[in-house]
Coordinates of N, CA and C in Angstrom, one line a residue:
M1 N 158.0 -206.4 -7.9 CA 156.6 -206.1 -7.8 C 155.9 -206.8 -6.6
R2 N 156.3 -208.1 -6.5 CA 155.7 -208.9 -5.5 C 156.0 -208.4 -4.1
R3 N 157.3 -207.9 -3.9 CA 157.7 -207.4 -2.6 C 156.9 -206.2 -2.3
I4 N 156.7 -205.3 -3.3 CA 155.9 -204.1 -3.1 C 154.4 -204.5 -2.7
D5 N 153.9 -205.4 -3.4 CA 152.5 -205.9 -3.1 C 152.4 -206.4 -1.7
D6 N 153.5 -207.2 -1.2 CA 153.5 -207.7 0.1 C 153.5 -206.6 1.1
V7 N 154.3 -205.5 0.9 CA 154.3 -204.4 1.8 C 153.0 -203.7 1.9
V8 N 152.4 -203.5 0.7 CA 151.0 -202.8 0.7 C 150.0 -203.6 1.5
K9 N 150.0 -205.0 1.2 CA 149.1 -205.8 1.9 C 149.3 -205.8 3.4
S10 N 150.6 -205.8 3.8 CA 150.9 -205.8 5.3 C 150.4 -204.5 5.9
Q11 N 150.4 -203.4 5.2 CA 150.0 -202.1 5.7 C 148.4 -201.9 5.8
E12 N 147.7 -202.7 5.0 CA 146.3 -202.6 4.9 C 145.6 -202.8 6.3
P13 N 145.9 -203.9 7.1 CA 145.3 -204.0 8.4 C 145.6 -202.9 9.3
V14 N 146.8 -202.3 9.2 CA 147.2 -201.2 10.1 C 146.3 -200.0 9.7
M15 N 146.2 -199.7 8.4 CA 145.4 -198.5 8.0 C 143.9 -198.7 8.5
V16 N 143.4 -199.9 8.4 CA 142.0 -200.2 8.8 C 141.9 -200.0 10.3
A17 N 142.9 -200.4 11.1 CA 142.8 -200.2 12.5 C 142.9 -198.8 12.9
E18 N 143.8 -198.0 12.2 CA 143.9 -196.6 12.5 C 142.6 -195.9 12.2
T19 N 142.0 -196.2 11.0 CA 140.7 -195.6 10.6 C 139.6 -196.0 11.6
G20 N 139.7 -197.2 12.1 CA 138.7 -197.7 13.0 C 138.7 -196.9 14.3
I21 N 139.9 -196.7 14.9 CA 139.9 -195.9 16.2 C 139.5 -194.5 16.0
Y22 N 139.8 -193.9 14.8 CA 139.4 -192.5 14.5 C 137.8 -192.5 14.4
I23 N 137.3 -193.4 13.6 CA 135.8 -193.4 13.5 C 135.1 -193.6 14.8
T24 N 135.7 -194.5 15.6 CA 135.2 -194.7 17.0 C 135.1 -193.4 17.8
W25 N 136.2 -192.6 17.7 CA 136.3 -191.4 18.5 C 135.2 -190.4 17.9
V26 N 135.2 -190.2 16.6 CA 134.2 -189.3 16.0 C 132.8 -189.7 16.3
T27 N 132.5 -191.0 16.1 CA 131.1 -191.4 16.4 C 130.8 -191.3 17.8
G28 N 131.7 -191.6 18.7 CA 131.5 -191.4 20.2 C 131.2 -189.9 20.5
A29 N 132.0 -189.0 19.9 CA 131.8 -187.6 20.2 C 130.4 -187.1 19.7
I30 N 130.0 -187.6 18.6 CA 128.7 -187.2 18.0 C 127.6 -187.7 18.9
L31 N 127.7 -189.0 19.3 CA 126.6 -189.7 20.1 C 126.6 -189.0 21.5
I32 N 127.7 -188.8 22.1 CA 127.7 -188.1 23.4 C 127.1 -186.7 23.4
S33 N 127.5 -186.0 22.3 CA 126.9 -184.6 22.2 C 125.4 -184.7 22.1
I34 N 124.9 -185.6 21.3 CA 123.4 -185.7 21.1 C 122.8 -186.2 22.5
A35 N 123.5 -187.1 23.2 CA 122.9 -187.6 24.4 C 122.9 -186.5 25.5
M36 N 123.8 -185.6 25.4 CA 123.8 -184.5 26.4 C 122.9 -183.4 26.1
M37 N 122.2 -183.4 25.0 CA 121.4 -182.3 24.6 C 120.3 -182.0 25.6
P38 N 119.6 -183.0 26.2 CA 118.6 -182.7 27.2 C 119.1 -182.0 28.4
L39 N 120.4 -182.2 28.7 CA 121.0 -181.6 29.9 C 121.3 -180.2 29.7
F40 N 121.6 -179.8 28.5 CA 122.1 -178.4 28.2 C 121.2 -177.6 27.4
K41 N 120.1 -178.1 27.0 CA 119.2 -177.3 26.1 C 118.6 -176.1 26.9
P42 N 118.3 -175.0 26.2 CA 117.6 -173.9 26.9 C 116.3 -174.4 27.4
Q43 N 115.8 -173.8 28.4 CA 114.6 -174.3 29.1 C 113.4 -174.4 28.2
F44 N 113.3 -173.4 27.3 CA 112.1 -173.3 26.5 C 112.2 -174.3 25.3
A45 N 113.3 -174.9 25.0 CA 113.5 -175.6 23.8 C 113.0 -177.0 23.8
R46 N 112.7 -177.6 22.6 CA 112.3 -179.0 22.5 C 113.3 -179.7 21.5
I47 N 113.4 -181.0 21.7 CA 114.3 -181.8 20.9 C 113.4 -182.7 20.0
S48 N 113.7 -182.6 18.7 CA 113.0 -183.5 17.7 C 113.9 -183.7 16.5
L49 N 113.5 -184.7 15.8 CA 114.3 -185.1 14.6 C 114.2 -183.9 13.5
D50 N 113.1 -183.3 13.5 CA 112.9 -182.1 12.5 C 113.9 -181.0 12.8
G51 N 114.4 -180.9 14.1 CA 115.3 -179.9 14.4 C 116.7 -180.1 13.7
F52 N 117.0 -181.3 13.4 CA 118.3 -181.6 12.7 C 118.2 -181.1 11.2
I53 N 117.0 -181.4 10.6 CA 116.7 -180.9 9.3 C 116.8 -179.4 9.2
D54 N 116.1 -178.8 10.1 CA 116.1 -177.3 10.1 C 117.5 -176.7 10.3
M55 N 118.3 -177.5 11.2 CA 119.6 -177.0 11.5 C 120.5 -176.9 10.2
F56 N 120.4 -177.9 9.4 CA 121.2 -177.9 8.1 C 120.6 -176.9 7.1
R57 N 119.3 -176.7 7.1 CA 118.7 -175.7 6.2 C 119.0 -174.3 6.6
R58 N 119.0 -174.0 7.9 CA 119.2 -172.6 8.3 C 120.7 -172.2 8.5
Y59 N 121.5 -173.2 8.8 CA 122.9 -172.8 9.2 C 124.0 -173.5 8.4
W60 N 123.7 -173.7 7.1 CA 124.7 -174.4 6.3 C 125.9 -173.5 6.1
A61 N 125.8 -172.2 6.1 CA 126.9 -171.3 5.9 C 127.8 -171.4 7.2
H62 N 127.2 -171.4 8.4 CA 128.0 -171.6 9.6 C 128.8 -172.9 9.5
M63 N 128.2 -173.9 9.0 CA 128.9 -175.2 8.9 C 130.1 -175.1 8.0
I64 N 129.9 -174.5 6.9 CA 131.0 -174.3 5.9 C 132.2 -173.6 6.6
V65 N 131.9 -172.5 7.3 CA 132.9 -171.7 7.9 C 133.7 -172.5 8.9
V66 N 133.0 -173.2 9.8 CA 133.6 -173.9 10.9 C 134.4 -175.1 10.4
F67 N 133.8 -175.9 9.6 CA 134.4 -177.2 9.2 C 135.5 -176.9 8.1
S68 N 135.5 -175.8 7.5 CA 136.6 -175.5 6.5 C 138.0 -175.5 7.2
V69 N 138.0 -175.1 8.5 CA 139.3 -175.1 9.2 C 140.0 -176.5 9.2
Y70 N 139.2 -177.5 9.2 CA 139.7 -178.9 9.3 C 140.4 -179.2 7.9
L71 N 140.0 -178.5 6.9 CA 140.7 -178.8 5.6 C 142.1 -178.2 5.5
W72 N 142.4 -177.3 6.4 CA 143.7 -176.7 6.4 C 144.7 -177.7 7.1
K73 N 144.3 -178.6 7.9 CA 145.2 -179.4 8.7 C 146.3 -180.1 8.0
D74 N 146.0 -180.8 6.9 CA 147.0 -181.5 6.2 C 148.0 -180.5 5.6
L75 N 147.5 -179.4 5.0 CA 148.4 -178.4 4.5 C 149.3 -177.8 5.5
L76 N 148.8 -177.5 6.7 CA 149.6 -176.9 7.8 C 150.6 -177.9 8.3
D77 N 150.1 -179.1 8.5 CA 151.0 -180.2 9.0 C 152.2 -180.3 8.1
G78 N 152.0 -180.4 6.7 CA 153.1 -180.5 5.8 C 154.0 -179.3 5.8
L79 N 153.4 -178.1 6.0 CA 154.3 -176.9 6.1 C 155.1 -176.9 7.4
D80 N 154.4 -177.4 8.4 CA 155.1 -177.4 9.7 C 156.3 -178.4 9.7
R81 N 156.2 -179.5 9.0 CA 157.3 -180.5 8.9 C 158.4 -179.9 8.1
I82 N 158.1 -179.1 7.0 CA 159.1 -178.5 6.2 C 159.9 -177.5 7.0
L83 N 159.2 -176.6 7.8 CA 159.8 -175.6 8.6 C 160.7 -176.3 9.7
M84 N 160.2 -177.3 10.3 CA 161.0 -178.0 11.3 C 162.2 -178.6 10.8
A85 N 162.1 -179.2 9.6 CA 163.3 -179.8 9.0 C 164.3 -178.8 8.5
N86 N 163.9 -177.7 8.1 CA 164.8 -176.7 7.5 C 165.3 -175.6 8.5
T87 N 164.5 -175.4 9.6 CA 164.9 -174.3 10.5 C 165.2 -174.8 11.9
Q88 N 164.7 -176.0 12.2 CA 164.9 -176.6 13.6 C 164.3 -175.7 14.6
L89 N 163.2 -175.1 14.3 CA 162.5 -174.2 15.3 C 162.1 -175.1 16.5
D90 N 162.5 -174.6 17.7 CA 162.1 -175.4 18.9 C 162.1 -174.4 20.1
M91 N 160.9 -174.2 20.6 CA 160.8 -173.3 21.7 C 160.4 -174.0 23.0
T92 N 160.7 -175.3 23.0 CA 160.4 -176.1 24.2 C 161.1 -175.6 25.5
F93 N 162.3 -175.2 25.3 CA 163.1 -174.7 26.4 C 162.5 -173.5 27.2
L94 N 161.7 -172.7 26.4 CA 161.0 -171.6 27.1 C 159.9 -172.1 28.0
V95 N 159.1 -173.0 27.5 CA 158.0 -173.6 28.3 C 158.6 -174.4 29.5
Y96 N 159.7 -175.1 29.2 CA 160.3 -175.9 30.3 C 160.9 -175.0 31.4
A97 N 161.4 -173.8 31.0 CA 161.9 -172.9 32.0 C 160.8 -172.4 32.9
I98 N 159.6 -172.4 32.5 CA 158.4 -172.0 33.3 C 157.9 -173.2 34.1
E99 N 157.7 -174.3 33.4 CA 157.0 -175.5 34.0 C 158.0 -176.4 34.8
G100 N 159.2 -176.5 34.3 CA 160.1 -177.5 34.9 C 159.6 -178.9 34.7
D101 N 159.8 -179.7 35.8 CA 159.4 -181.1 35.7 C 158.0 -181.3 36.3
A102 N 157.2 -180.3 36.4 CA 155.8 -180.4 37.0 C 155.0 -181.5 36.3
S103 N 155.1 -181.6 35.0 CA 154.3 -182.6 34.3 C 154.8 -184.0 34.7
L104 N 156.1 -184.2 34.8 CA 156.6 -185.5 35.3 C 156.2 -185.8 36.6
W105 N 156.1 -184.9 37.6 CA 155.7 -185.2 38.9 C 154.2 -185.6 38.9
V106 N 153.4 -184.9 38.1 CA 152.0 -185.3 38.1 C 151.8 -186.7 37.5
Q107 N 152.6 -187.0 36.4 CA 152.5 -188.3 35.8 C 152.9 -189.4 36.8
E108 N 154.0 -189.2 37.5 CA 154.4 -190.2 38.5 C 153.5 -190.3 39.6
G109 N 152.9 -189.2 40.0 CA 152.0 -189.3 41.2 C 150.6 -189.9 40.9
L110 N 150.1 -189.7 39.7 CA 148.8 -190.2 39.3 C 148.7 -191.4 38.4
R111 N 149.9 -191.9 38.0 CA 149.9 -192.9 36.9 C 149.3 -194.2 37.4
N112 N 148.3 -194.7 36.6 CA 147.8 -196.0 36.7 C 147.1 -196.4 35.4
D113 N 146.9 -197.7 35.3 CA 146.4 -198.2 34.0 C 145.0 -197.6 33.6
F114 N 144.2 -197.5 34.6 CA 142.8 -197.0 34.3 C 142.9 -195.6 33.8
L115 N 143.6 -194.7 34.5 CA 143.7 -193.3 34.0 C 144.4 -193.2 32.6
D116 N 145.4 -194.1 32.4 CA 146.0 -194.2 31.0 C 145.0 -194.3 29.9
V117 N 144.1 -195.2 30.1 CA 143.0 -195.5 29.1 C 142.0 -194.3 29.0
I118 N 141.5 -193.9 30.2 CA 140.5 -192.9 30.2 C 141.0 -191.6 29.7
M119 N 142.1 -191.1 30.1 CA 142.6 -189.8 29.7 C 143.1 -189.8 28.3
T120 N 143.6 -190.9 27.7 CA 144.0 -191.0 26.3 C 142.7 -190.8 25.4
H121 N 141.7 -191.5 25.7 CA 140.5 -191.3 24.9 C 139.8 -190.0 25.2
F122 N 139.9 -189.5 26.4 CA 139.4 -188.2 26.7 C 140.1 -187.1 26.0
Y123 N 141.4 -187.2 25.8 CA 142.3 -186.3 25.1 C 141.7 -186.0 23.7
V124 N 141.4 -187.1 23.0 CA 140.9 -186.9 21.6 C 139.4 -186.8 21.6
M125 N 138.7 -187.8 22.1 CA 137.2 -187.8 22.0 C 136.6 -186.7 22.8
G126 N 137.2 -186.4 24.0 CA 136.6 -185.3 24.8 C 136.7 -184.0 24.1
F127 N 137.8 -183.7 23.5 CA 138.0 -182.5 22.7 C 137.0 -182.4 21.6
M128 N 136.8 -183.5 20.9 CA 135.9 -183.5 19.8 C 134.5 -183.3 20.3
T129 N 134.1 -183.9 21.4 CA 132.8 -183.7 22.0 C 132.6 -182.2 22.4
A130 N 133.6 -181.6 23.1 CA 133.4 -180.2 23.5 C 133.2 -179.3 22.4
T131 N 134.0 -179.4 21.3 CA 134.0 -178.5 20.2 C 132.7 -178.8 19.3
F132 N 132.4 -180.1 19.1 CA 131.2 -180.4 18.3 C 129.9 -179.9 19.0
S133 N 129.8 -180.2 20.3 CA 128.6 -179.7 21.0 C 128.5 -178.2 21.1
S134 N 129.6 -177.6 21.3 CA 129.6 -176.1 21.3 C 129.1 -175.5 20.1
F135 N 129.4 -176.1 18.9 CA 129.0 -175.6 17.7 C 127.5 -176.0 17.3
I136 N 127.2 -177.2 17.6 CA 125.9 -177.8 17.2 C 124.8 -177.2 18.1
Y137 N 124.9 -177.1 19.4 CA 123.8 -176.7 20.2 C 123.2 -175.4 19.8
P138 N 124.0 -174.3 19.6 CA 123.3 -173.0 19.3 C 122.6 -173.1 17.9
I139 N 123.1 -173.9 17.0 CA 122.5 -173.9 15.7 C 121.3 -174.8 15.7
Y140 N 121.3 -175.9 16.5 CA 120.2 -176.8 16.6 C 119.0 -176.1 17.2
F141 N 119.3 -175.4 18.3 CA 118.2 -174.7 19.1 C 117.9 -173.3 18.5
D142 N 118.4 -173.0 17.3 CA 118.1 -171.8 16.5 C 118.4 -170.5 17.3
D143 N 119.5 -170.5 18.0 CA 120.0 -169.3 18.7 C 121.0 -168.6 17.8
R144 N 120.5 -167.9 16.8 CA 121.4 -167.3 15.8 C 122.3 -166.3 16.4
H145 N 121.9 -165.6 17.4 CA 122.7 -164.6 18.1 C 124.0 -165.3 18.6
M146 N 123.8 -166.4 19.2 CA 125.0 -167.1 19.8 C 125.7 -167.9 18.7
A147 N 125.0 -168.5 17.8 CA 125.6 -169.3 16.7 C 126.6 -168.5 15.9
D148 N 126.2 -167.3 15.6 CA 127.1 -166.4 14.8 C 128.4 -166.2 15.5
R149 N 128.3 -165.9 16.8 CA 129.5 -165.6 17.6 C 130.4 -166.8 17.9
V150 N 129.7 -167.9 18.2 CA 130.5 -169.1 18.5 C 131.2 -169.6 17.2
S151 N 130.6 -169.5 16.1 CA 131.2 -169.9 14.8 C 132.4 -169.1 14.5
L152 N 132.2 -167.7 14.6 CA 133.3 -166.8 14.3 C 134.4 -167.0 15.3
S153 N 134.1 -167.3 16.6 CA 135.1 -167.5 17.6 C 136.0 -168.7 17.2
M154 N 135.3 -169.8 16.9 CA 136.1 -171.0 16.5 C 136.9 -170.7 15.3
F155 N 136.4 -170.0 14.3 CA 137.1 -169.7 13.1 C 138.4 -168.9 13.4
W156 N 138.2 -167.8 14.2 CA 139.3 -166.9 14.4 C 140.3 -167.5 15.4
V157 N 139.9 -168.3 16.3 CA 140.9 -169.0 17.2 C 141.9 -169.8 16.3
Y158 N 141.3 -170.6 15.3 CA 142.2 -171.4 14.5 C 143.1 -170.5 13.6
I159 N 142.6 -169.3 13.1 CA 143.4 -168.4 12.4 C 144.5 -167.9 13.2
L160 N 144.2 -167.4 14.4 CA 145.2 -166.8 15.3 C 146.2 -167.9 15.8
A161 N 145.8 -169.1 15.8 CA 146.7 -170.2 16.3 C 147.8 -170.5 15.2
I162 N 147.6 -170.2 14.0 CA 148.5 -170.6 12.9 C 150.0 -170.2 13.2
P163 N 150.2 -168.9 13.4 CA 151.6 -168.5 13.7 C 152.2 -169.2 14.9
F164 N 151.4 -169.4 15.9 CA 151.9 -170.2 17.1 C 152.3 -171.6 16.7
Y165 N 151.4 -172.2 15.9 CA 151.6 -173.6 15.5 C 152.8 -173.7 14.6
L166 N 153.1 -172.8 13.8 CA 154.2 -172.8 12.8 C 155.5 -172.4 13.4
F167 N 155.5 -171.3 14.3 CA 156.7 -170.7 14.7 C 157.0 -170.8 16.2
L168 N 156.1 -171.3 16.9 CA 156.4 -171.5 18.4 C 156.2 -173.0 18.7
N169 N 157.0 -173.8 18.0 CA 156.9 -175.2 18.1 C 157.4 -175.7 19.5
V170 N 156.6 -176.5 20.1 CA 156.9 -177.1 21.4 C 156.9 -178.6 21.3
K171 N 157.9 -179.3 21.7 CA 158.0 -180.8 21.5 C 157.0 -181.4 22.5
V172 N 156.6 -182.6 22.2 CA 155.8 -183.4 23.1 C 156.5 -183.6 24.4
T173 N 155.8 -183.4 25.5 CA 156.5 -183.4 26.8 C 157.3 -184.7 27.1
G174 N 156.7 -185.8 26.7 CA 157.3 -187.1 26.9 C 158.6 -187.3 26.1
N175 N 158.7 -186.5 25.1 CA 159.9 -186.6 24.2 C 161.0 -185.6 24.7
Y176 N 160.7 -184.8 25.7 CA 161.7 -183.8 26.1 C 162.2 -184.0 27.5
I177 N 161.2 -184.3 28.4 CA 161.6 -184.5 29.8 C 162.1 -185.9 30.1
Q178 N 163.3 -186.0 30.6 CA 163.9 -187.4 30.8 C 163.1 -188.1 31.9
G179 N 162.7 -189.3 31.6 CA 162.0 -190.2 32.5 C 160.5 -190.1 32.3
M180 N 160.0 -189.2 31.5 CA 158.5 -189.1 31.2 C 158.1 -189.9 30.0
E181 N 157.0 -190.5 30.1 CA 156.5 -191.4 29.0 C 155.4 -190.7 28.2
T182 N 155.4 -191.0 26.9 CA 154.3 -190.6 26.0 C 153.2 -191.6 26.1
I183 N 152.4 -191.5 27.2 CA 151.4 -192.5 27.5 C 150.3 -192.6 26.4
A184 N 149.8 -191.5 25.9 CA 148.7 -191.5 24.9 C 149.2 -192.1 23.6
Y185 N 150.4 -191.7 23.2 CA 150.9 -192.1 21.9 C 151.2 -193.6 21.8
D186 N 151.5 -194.1 23.0 CA 152.0 -195.5 23.0 C 150.9 -196.5 23.7
L187 N 149.7 -196.0 23.9 CA 148.7 -196.8 24.6 C 148.5 -198.2 23.9
T188 N 148.2 -198.1 22.6 CA 148.0 -199.3 21.7 C 148.7 -199.1 20.4
P189 N 149.0 -200.1 19.7 CA 149.7 -200.0 18.4 C 148.8 -199.2 17.4
E190 N 147.5 -199.4 17.5 CA 146.6 -198.6 16.6 C 146.6 -197.1 16.8
I191 N 146.6 -196.8 18.1 CA 146.6 -195.3 18.5 C 148.0 -194.8 18.1
H192 N 149.1 -195.5 18.4 CA 150.4 -195.1 18.1 C 150.6 -194.8 16.6
N193 N 150.1 -195.7 15.8 CA 150.2 -195.5 14.3 C 149.3 -194.4 13.8
W194 N 148.2 -194.2 14.4 CA 147.3 -193.1 14.1 C 148.0 -191.7 14.4
F195 N 148.5 -191.6 15.6 CA 149.2 -190.4 15.9 C 150.4 -190.1 15.0
N196 N 151.2 -191.2 14.7 CA 152.3 -191.1 13.8 C 151.9 -190.5 12.4
R197 N 150.7 -190.9 12.0 CA 150.3 -190.5 10.6 C 149.7 -189.1 10.6
I198 N 149.1 -188.7 11.7 CA 148.4 -187.4 11.6 C 149.1 -186.3 12.4
D199 N 150.0 -186.7 13.3 CA 150.6 -185.7 14.2 C 152.0 -185.5 13.9
P200 N 152.4 -184.2 13.6 CA 153.9 -183.9 13.4 C 154.7 -183.9 14.7
F201 N 154.1 -184.3 15.8 CA 154.7 -184.3 17.1 C 155.4 -183.0 17.5
T202 N 154.7 -181.9 17.2 CA 155.0 -180.6 17.7 C 153.7 -180.0 18.2
N203 N 153.8 -179.3 19.2 CA 152.6 -178.7 19.8 C 152.7 -177.2 19.7
G204 N 151.6 -176.5 19.3 CA 151.6 -175.1 19.4 C 151.4 -174.7 20.8
M205 N 151.9 -173.5 21.1 CA 151.7 -173.0 22.5 C 151.1 -171.7 22.5
P206 N 149.9 -171.5 23.1 CA 149.1 -172.4 23.9 C 148.4 -173.5 23.1
S207 N 147.9 -174.5 23.8 CA 147.3 -175.7 23.1 C 145.8 -175.3 22.8
L208 N 145.4 -175.7 21.6 CA 144.0 -175.5 21.2 C 143.1 -176.4 22.0
H209 N 143.6 -177.4 22.6 CA 142.7 -178.3 23.5 C 142.2 -177.5 24.7
I210 N 142.9 -176.4 25.0 CA 142.5 -175.5 26.1 C 142.0 -174.2 25.5
G211 N 142.7 -173.7 24.5 CA 142.4 -172.4 23.9 C 141.0 -172.3 23.3
L212 N 140.6 -173.4 22.5 CA 139.4 -173.4 21.8 C 138.2 -173.4 22.7
P213 N 138.1 -174.4 23.6 CA 137.0 -174.4 24.6 C 136.9 -173.1 25.4
F214 N 138.1 -172.6 25.8 CA 138.1 -171.4 26.6 C 137.5 -170.2 25.8
A215 N 137.9 -170.1 24.5 CA 137.3 -169.1 23.6 C 135.8 -169.2 23.5
I216 N 135.3 -170.4 23.4 CA 133.9 -170.6 23.3 C 133.2 -170.2 24.6
W217 N 133.8 -170.7 25.7 CA 133.3 -170.3 27.0 C 133.2 -168.8 27.2
L218 N 134.3 -168.1 26.8 CA 134.4 -166.6 26.9 C 133.3 -166.0 26.0
T219 N 133.1 -166.5 24.8 CA 132.1 -166.0 23.9 C 130.7 -166.1 24.6
M220 N 130.4 -167.3 25.1 CA 129.1 -167.5 25.7 C 128.9 -166.7 27.0
H221 N 130.0 -166.5 27.7 CA 130.0 -165.7 28.9 C 129.6 -164.2 28.6
R222 N 130.2 -163.8 27.5 CA 130.0 -162.4 27.1 C 128.6 -162.1 26.5
W223 N 128.1 -163.1 25.7 CA 127.0 -162.8 24.9 C 125.7 -163.6 25.3
D224 N 125.8 -164.4 26.3 CA 124.6 -165.2 26.8 C 123.8 -164.2 27.7
E225 N 123.0 -163.4 27.1 CA 122.4 -162.3 27.9 C 121.2 -162.8 28.8
D226 N 120.6 -163.9 28.4 CA 119.5 -164.4 29.3 C 119.8 -165.6 30.1
G227 N 121.0 -166.1 30.0 CA 121.5 -167.2 30.8 C 121.0 -168.6 30.3
R228 N 120.6 -168.7 29.1 CA 120.1 -170.0 28.6 C 121.3 -171.0 28.4
W229 N 122.5 -170.5 28.4 CA 123.7 -171.5 28.2 C 124.5 -171.6 29.5
N230 N 123.9 -171.2 30.6 CA 124.6 -171.3 31.9 C 125.2 -172.7 32.2
R231 N 124.3 -173.7 32.0 CA 124.7 -175.1 32.3 C 125.8 -175.5 31.4
F232 N 125.7 -175.2 30.1 CA 126.7 -175.6 29.2 C 128.1 -174.9 29.4
R233 N 128.0 -173.6 29.9 CA 129.2 -172.9 30.2 C 129.9 -173.6 31.4
F234 N 129.1 -174.0 32.3 CA 129.7 -174.8 33.5 C 130.4 -176.0 33.0
F235 N 129.8 -176.7 32.1 CA 130.4 -177.9 31.5 C 131.7 -177.6 30.9
L236 N 131.8 -176.5 30.1 CA 133.1 -176.1 29.5 C 134.1 -175.8 30.5
I237 N 133.8 -175.2 31.6 CA 134.7 -174.9 32.7 C 135.3 -176.2 33.2
I238 N 134.4 -177.2 33.5 CA 134.9 -178.5 34.0 C 135.8 -179.1 33.0
F239 N 135.4 -179.1 31.7 CA 136.3 -179.7 30.6 C 137.6 -179.0 30.6
I240 N 137.7 -177.7 30.7 CA 139.0 -177.0 30.6 C 139.8 -177.3 31.8
A241 N 139.2 -177.4 33.0 CA 140.0 -177.6 34.2 C 140.5 -179.0 34.3
L242 N 139.6 -180.0 34.0 CA 140.0 -181.4 34.1 C 141.2 -181.8 33.3
P243 N 141.3 -181.5 32.1 CA 142.4 -182.0 31.3 C 143.7 -181.2 31.3
L244 N 143.8 -180.2 32.2 CA 145.0 -179.4 32.3 C 146.3 -180.3 32.5
W245 N 146.0 -181.5 33.1 CA 147.2 -182.3 33.4 C 147.4 -183.4 32.4
R246 N 146.6 -183.4 31.3 CA 146.7 -184.6 30.4 C 147.9 -184.5 29.5

């Protein structure tokens, strides 16, 4: 019993550190999204604390629909691990046949300590910021026309991604291409442990880090009839283009 207690106690600081980095990313994404609101708000809109109260009162159903997808993650991760263990599904060779060593060339050409830190946090917190702000802005500014479409787009993108995630498994690039490093996963022990705990180390193809922001941009491009979201659409284009190499 004492040995078990010692193991549990030794794991407690690790769990705290993992939780700490995740809370930092989530908090950062929320604060950045709120800070950017004056930049991307429709011209006629005002920002006030009452708007957040009205947002929850008017759009609680949208929130349930969108945030319900995050409840599936643990279930799908467990199912993915079972499928991988029993079927050894691996489609990495198909992607590699198209891309070759291009990712390795980019990593070797641009690698430096500053970009390692910036792009690792951008990979997680940037994605959180893009998706959170895309959902929050239309409902905060009471654009029901856009809120309905963005919410459904986010929901259906996750639904459509499930078969790709489960049956078109692609290994992490740094674990497949010889000489390439898994920079983000190994940046710090806390980040490494967090990824080990939440990530089955398989990637659906195409990646939701590109697919979800693109679907939101496409939705806004199609349904933004008066141009009120032009600046935010431009932000999404930059976000999609910048991390293509991450």
